[in-house]
mmCIF file of C-alpha atoms in Angstrom:
data_model
loop_
_atom_site.group_PDB
_atom_site.id
_atom_site.type_symbol
_atom_site.label_atom_id
_atom_site.label_comp_id
_atom_site.label_asym_id
_atom_site.label_seq_id
_atom_site.Cartn_x
_atom_site.Cartn_y
_atom_site.Cartn_z
ATOM 1 C CA UNK A 1 115.825 13.117 13.295
ATOM 2 C CA UNK A 2 114.728 15.252 10.338
ATOM 3 C CA UNK A 3 112.741 12.329 8.877
ATOM 4 C CA UNK A 4 110.688 12.230 12.069
ATOM 5 C CA UNK A 5 109.983 15.977 11.768
ATOM 6 C CA UNK A 6 108.945 15.613 8.130
ATOM 7 C CA UNK A 7 106.673 12.676 8.983
ATOM 8 C CA UNK A 8 105.088 14.626 11.847
ATOM 9 C CA UNK A 9 104.531 17.623 9.562
ATOM 10 C CA UNK A 10 102.887 15.463 6.886
ATOM 11 C CA UNK A 11 100.665 13.683 9.417
ATOM 12 C CA UNK A 12 99.698 16.976 11.089
ATOM 13 C CA UNK A 13 98.883 18.622 7.784
ATOM 14 C CA UNK A 14 96.856 15.601 6.663
ATOM 15 C CA UNK A 15 94.872 15.529 9.903
ATOM 16 C CA UNK A 16 94.236 19.266 9.712
ATOM 17 C CA UNK A 17 93.023 18.993 6.142
ATOM 18 C CA UNK A 18 90.742 16.115 7.127
ATOM 19 C CA UNK A 19 89.189 18.004 10.033
ATOM 20 C CA UNK A 20 88.754 21.210 8.004
ATOM 21 C CA UNK A 21 87.252 19.245 5.121
ATOM 22 C CA UNK A 22 84.828 17.569 7.500
ATOM 23 C CA UNK A 23 83.759 20.891 8.999
ATOM 24 C CA UNK A 24 83.204 22.504 5.615
ATOM 25 C CA UNK A 25 81.366 19.392 4.394
ATOM 26 C CA UNK A 26 79.065 19.600 7.439
ATOM 27 C CA UNK A 27 78.373 23.285 6.854
ATOM 28 C CA UNK A 28 77.615 22.681 3.168
ATOM 29 C CA UNK A 29 75.664 19.426 3.653
ATOM 30 C CA UNK A 30 73.359 20.995 6.218
ATOM 31 C CA UNK A 31 72.886 24.018 3.991
ATOM 32 C CA UNK A 32 73.883 26.447 6.708
ATOM 33 C CA UNK A 33 75.341 29.022 4.333
ATOM 34 C CA UNK A 34 72.237 28.980 2.148
ATOM 35 C CA UNK A 35 69.936 29.125 5.177
ATOM 36 C CA UNK A 36 71.901 31.984 6.699
ATOM 37 C CA UNK A 37 71.670 33.924 3.421
ATOM 38 C CA UNK A 38 67.956 33.131 3.171
ATOM 39 C CA UNK A 39 67.195 34.244 6.722
ATOM 40 C CA UNK A 40 68.999 37.548 6.202
ATOM 41 C CA UNK A 41 67.413 38.048 2.760
ATOM 42 C CA UNK A 42 70.864 38.401 1.170
ATOM 43 C CA UNK A 43 70.867 35.349 -1.090
ATOM 44 C CA UNK A 44 72.454 37.306 -3.921
ATOM 45 C CA UNK A 45 75.657 37.458 -1.840
ATOM 46 C CA UNK A 46 75.864 33.702 -1.162
ATOM 47 C CA UNK A 47 79.230 33.417 -2.920
ATOM 48 C CA UNK A 48 80.586 36.072 -0.559
ATOM 49 C CA UNK A 49 79.322 34.034 2.405
ATOM 50 C CA UNK A 50 80.980 30.883 1.096
ATOM 51 C CA UNK A 51 84.248 32.712 0.458
ATOM 52 C CA UNK A 52 84.108 34.273 3.931
ATOM 53 C CA UNK A 53 83.624 30.858 5.562
ATOM 54 C CA UNK A 54 86.575 29.405 3.660
ATOM 55 C CA UNK A 55 88.778 32.460 4.326
ATOM 56 C CA UNK A 56 87.855 32.421 8.013
ATOM 57 C CA UNK A 57 88.780 28.755 8.300
ATOM 58 C CA UNK A 58 92.097 29.282 6.551
ATOM 59 C CA UNK A 59 92.952 32.431 8.506
ATOM 60 C CA UNK A 60 91.931 30.818 11.797
ATOM 61 C CA UNK A 61 94.150 27.822 11.088
ATOM 62 C CA UNK A 62 97.109 30.035 10.190
ATOM 63 C CA UNK A 63 96.701 32.110 13.351
ATOM 64 C CA UNK A 64 96.382 28.970 15.449
ATOM 65 C CA UNK A 65 99.225 26.970 13.938
ATOM 66 C CA UNK A 66 101.783 29.768 13.687
ATOM 67 C CA UNK A 67 100.751 31.472 16.954
ATOM 68 C CA UNK A 68 100.532 34.850 15.237
ATOM 69 C CA UNK A 69 99.917 37.676 17.688
ATOM 70 C CA UNK A 70 97.933 40.587 16.333
ATOM 71 C CA UNK A 71 98.849 43.849 18.126
ATOM 72 C CA UNK A 72 95.307 45.144 18.518
ATOM 73 C CA UNK A 73 95.296 45.957 22.240
ATOM 74 C CA UNK A 74 92.395 45.577 24.630
ATOM 75 C CA UNK A 75 89.919 47.389 22.393
ATOM 76 C CA UNK A 76 90.834 45.137 19.464
ATOM 77 C CA UNK A 77 90.502 42.044 21.630
ATOM 78 C CA UNK A 78 87.079 43.181 22.807
ATOM 79 C CA UNK A 79 85.955 43.920 19.269
ATOM 80 C CA UNK A 80 87.262 40.557 18.107
ATOM 81 C CA UNK A 81 85.391 38.858 20.971
ATOM 82 C CA UNK A 82 82.132 40.572 20.077
ATOM 83 C CA UNK A 83 82.383 39.636 16.397
ATOM 84 C CA UNK A 84 83.437 36.083 17.267
ATOM 85 C CA UNK A 85 80.461 35.728 19.591
ATOM 86 C CA UNK A 86 78.076 37.031 16.958
ATOM 87 C CA UNK A 87 79.562 34.650 14.403
ATOM 88 C CA UNK A 88 79.350 31.592 16.642
ATOM 89 C CA UNK A 89 75.879 32.499 17.860
ATOM 90 C CA UNK A 90 74.595 33.032 14.339
ATOM 91 C CA UNK A 91 75.967 29.692 13.161
ATOM 92 C CA UNK A 92 74.626 27.918 16.264
ATOM 93 C CA UNK A 93 71.152 29.347 15.720
ATOM 94 C CA UNK A 94 71.285 28.504 12.002
ATOM 95 C CA UNK A 95 72.290 24.948 12.853
ATOM 96 C CA UNK A 96 69.543 24.731 15.464
ATOM 97 C CA UNK A 97 66.973 25.899 12.946
ATOM 98 C CA UNK A 98 68.199 23.559 10.232
ATOM 99 C CA UNK A 99 67.944 20.412 12.331
ATOM 100 C CA UNK A 100 64.716 21.579 14.021
ATOM 101 C CA UNK A 101 66.022 21.107 17.541
ATOM 102 C CA UNK A 102 63.686 23.584 19.225
ATOM 103 C CA UNK A 103 60.404 22.148 17.822
ATOM 104 C CA UNK A 104 61.464 18.584 18.603
ATOM 105 C CA UNK A 105 62.583 19.536 22.108
ATOM 106 C CA UNK A 106 59.392 21.462 22.877
ATOM 107 C CA UNK A 107 57.252 18.578 21.633
ATOM 108 C CA UNK A 108 59.161 16.070 23.741
ATOM 109 C CA UNK A 109 58.800 18.036 26.970
ATOM 110 C CA UNK A 110 55.260 19.133 26.053
ATOM 111 C CA UNK A 111 56.060 22.834 26.315
ATOM 112 C CA UNK A 112 53.026 24.905 25.410
ATOM 113 C CA UNK A 113 53.896 28.293 26.917
ATOM 114 C CA UNK A 114 57.161 29.978 27.745
ATOM 115 C CA UNK A 115 59.016 29.605 24.443
ATOM 116 C CA UNK A 116 60.428 33.110 24.906
ATOM 117 C CA UNK A 117 61.832 32.122 28.293
ATOM 118 C CA UNK A 118 63.382 28.967 26.822
ATOM 119 C CA UNK A 119 65.149 30.858 24.032
ATOM 120 C CA UNK A 120 66.289 33.636 26.384
ATOM 121 C CA UNK A 121 67.586 31.007 28.818
ATOM 122 C CA UNK A 122 69.617 29.357 26.068
ATOM 123 C CA UNK A 123 71.123 32.729 25.108
ATOM 124 C CA UNK A 124 71.900 33.678 28.708
ATOM 125 C CA UNK A 125 73.373 30.246 29.422
ATOM 126 C CA UNK A 126 75.603 30.442 26.382
ATOM 127 C CA UNK A 127 76.748 33.948 27.350
ATOM 128 C CA UNK A 128 77.431 33.072 30.993
ATOM 129 C CA UNK A 129 79.241 29.897 29.972
ATOM 130 C CA UNK A 130 81.522 31.759 27.594
ATOM 131 C CA UNK A 131 82.209 34.491 30.173
ATOM 132 C CA UNK A 132 83.124 31.901 32.804
ATOM 133 C CA UNK A 133 85.303 30.040 30.326
ATOM 134 C CA UNK A 134 87.258 33.115 29.287
ATOM 135 C CA UNK A 135 87.458 34.518 32.818
ATOM 136 C CA UNK A 136 89.031 31.359 34.224
ATOM 137 C CA UNK A 137 91.122 30.713 31.124
ATOM 138 C CA UNK A 138 93.039 33.984 31.451
#
Protein backbone atom coordinates (compact mmCIF):
# COMPACT_ATOMS: atom_id res chain seq x y z
CA UNK A 1 0.00 0.00 0.00
CA UNK A 2 2.77 2.46 0.89
CA UNK A 3 4.54 1.77 -2.44
CA UNK A 4 1.41 2.94 -4.25
CA UNK A 5 1.38 6.16 -2.19
CA UNK A 6 5.06 6.80 -2.91
CA UNK A 7 4.53 6.17 -6.63
CA UNK A 8 1.53 8.52 -6.68
CA UNK A 9 3.54 11.21 -4.87
CA UNK A 10 6.44 10.90 -7.33
CA UNK A 11 4.13 10.99 -10.36
CA UNK A 12 2.18 13.96 -8.95
CA UNK A 13 5.34 15.89 -8.17
CA UNK A 14 6.77 15.14 -11.61
CA UNK A 15 3.60 16.28 -13.36
CA UNK A 16 3.45 19.44 -11.27
CA UNK A 17 7.06 20.26 -12.05
CA UNK A 18 6.40 19.68 -15.75
CA UNK A 19 3.36 21.96 -15.83
CA UNK A 20 5.09 24.70 -13.80
CA UNK A 21 8.18 24.45 -16.01
CA UNK A 22 6.02 24.76 -19.10
CA UNK A 23 4.24 27.83 -17.74
CA UNK A 24 7.47 29.56 -16.78
CA UNK A 25 9.01 28.62 -20.14
CA UNK A 26 6.01 30.19 -21.91
CA UNK A 27 6.26 33.37 -19.87
CA UNK A 28 10.01 33.65 -20.54
CA UNK A 29 9.87 32.59 -24.21
CA UNK A 30 7.22 35.17 -25.03
CA UNK A 31 9.16 37.81 -23.14
CA UNK A 32 6.21 38.75 -20.97
CA UNK A 33 8.31 39.75 -17.97
CA UNK A 34 10.55 41.96 -20.09
CA UNK A 35 7.57 43.48 -21.91
CA UNK A 36 5.75 44.14 -18.65
CA UNK A 37 8.84 45.88 -17.24
CA UNK A 38 9.24 47.86 -20.47
CA UNK A 39 5.62 49.00 -20.55
CA UNK A 40 5.79 50.19 -16.94
CA UNK A 41 9.20 51.82 -17.48
CA UNK A 42 10.68 49.80 -14.60
CA UNK A 43 13.21 47.70 -16.50
CA UNK A 44 15.82 48.19 -13.79
CA UNK A 45 13.66 46.00 -11.52
CA UNK A 46 13.33 43.09 -13.97
CA UNK A 47 15.04 40.67 -11.58
CA UNK A 48 12.41 41.55 -8.97
CA UNK A 49 9.68 40.77 -11.51
CA UNK A 50 11.24 37.42 -12.34
CA UNK A 51 11.63 36.54 -8.67
CA UNK A 52 8.03 37.59 -7.98
CA UNK A 53 6.74 35.35 -10.79
CA UNK A 54 8.70 32.38 -9.47
CA UNK A 55 7.71 33.05 -5.84
CA UNK A 56 4.06 33.46 -6.83
CA UNK A 57 4.10 30.15 -8.68
CA UNK A 58 5.72 28.35 -5.76
CA UNK A 59 3.46 29.95 -3.15
CA UNK A 60 0.36 29.30 -5.25
CA UNK A 61 1.29 25.65 -5.62
CA UNK A 62 1.92 25.28 -1.88
CA UNK A 63 -1.41 26.90 -1.02
CA UNK A 64 -3.20 24.72 -3.55
CA UNK A 65 -1.57 21.40 -2.72
CA UNK A 66 -1.64 21.70 1.06
CA UNK A 67 -5.02 23.47 1.21
CA UNK A 68 -3.62 26.17 3.49
CA UNK A 69 -6.31 28.51 4.77
CA UNK A 70 -5.19 32.06 5.41
CA UNK A 71 -7.30 33.71 8.15
CA UNK A 72 -7.73 37.05 6.42
CA UNK A 73 -11.51 37.45 6.67
CA UNK A 74 -13.80 39.04 4.11
CA UNK A 75 -11.69 42.17 3.72
CA UNK A 76 -8.58 40.06 3.09
CA UNK A 77 -10.44 37.92 0.57
CA UNK A 78 -11.65 41.03 -1.25
CA UNK A 79 -8.17 42.52 -1.28
CA UNK A 80 -6.73 39.25 -2.53
CA UNK A 81 -9.38 39.14 -5.27
CA UNK A 82 -8.58 42.66 -6.41
CA UNK A 83 -4.84 42.01 -6.57
CA UNK A 84 -5.40 38.66 -8.29
CA UNK A 85 -7.61 40.31 -10.88
CA UNK A 86 -5.06 43.03 -11.53
CA UNK A 87 -2.33 40.42 -11.86
CA UNK A 88 -4.27 38.22 -14.27
CA UNK A 89 -5.49 41.19 -16.28
CA UNK A 90 -2.01 42.65 -16.58
CA UNK A 91 -0.56 39.34 -17.76
CA UNK A 92 -3.45 38.81 -20.19
CA UNK A 93 -2.97 42.25 -21.70
CA UNK A 94 0.81 41.74 -21.89
CA UNK A 95 0.27 38.43 -23.64
CA UNK A 96 -2.25 40.01 -26.00
CA UNK A 97 0.20 42.75 -26.87
CA UNK A 98 3.09 40.36 -27.36
CA UNK A 99 1.30 38.13 -29.85
CA UNK A 100 -0.42 41.10 -31.54
CA UNK A 101 -3.91 39.67 -31.19
CA UNK A 102 -5.77 42.99 -31.34
CA UNK A 103 -4.17 44.26 -34.60
CA UNK A 104 -4.64 40.90 -36.31
CA UNK A 105 -8.24 40.64 -35.13
CA UNK A 106 -9.11 44.19 -36.20
CA UNK A 107 -7.56 43.62 -39.62
CA UNK A 108 -9.47 40.38 -40.11
CA UNK A 109 -12.86 41.89 -39.29
CA UNK A 110 -11.97 45.15 -41.05
CA UNK A 111 -12.59 47.28 -37.97
CA UNK A 112 -11.82 50.91 -38.70
CA UNK A 113 -13.65 52.70 -35.88
CA UNK A 114 -14.70 51.65 -32.42
CA UNK A 115 -11.42 50.28 -31.06
CA UNK A 116 -12.24 51.84 -27.68
CA UNK A 117 -15.55 49.98 -27.60
CA UNK A 118 -13.82 46.70 -28.50
CA UNK A 119 -11.26 47.02 -25.71
CA UNK A 120 -13.88 48.13 -23.17
CA UNK A 121 -16.09 45.20 -24.21
CA UNK A 122 -13.24 42.76 -23.63
CA UNK A 123 -12.63 44.23 -20.16
CA UNK A 124 -16.32 44.20 -19.24
CA UNK A 125 -16.74 40.66 -20.55
CA UNK A 126 -13.78 39.43 -18.56
CA UNK A 127 -15.09 41.15 -15.41
CA UNK A 128 -18.65 39.85 -15.80
CA UNK A 129 -17.38 36.36 -16.56
CA UNK A 130 -15.23 36.28 -13.44
CA UNK A 131 -18.07 37.65 -11.29
CA UNK A 132 -20.47 35.00 -12.59
CA UNK A 133 -17.88 32.29 -12.07
CA UNK A 134 -17.17 33.24 -8.48
CA UNK A 135 -20.82 33.94 -7.65
CA UNK A 136 -21.96 30.49 -8.77
CA UNK A 137 -18.86 28.76 -7.44
CA UNK A 138 -19.53 29.80 -3.84
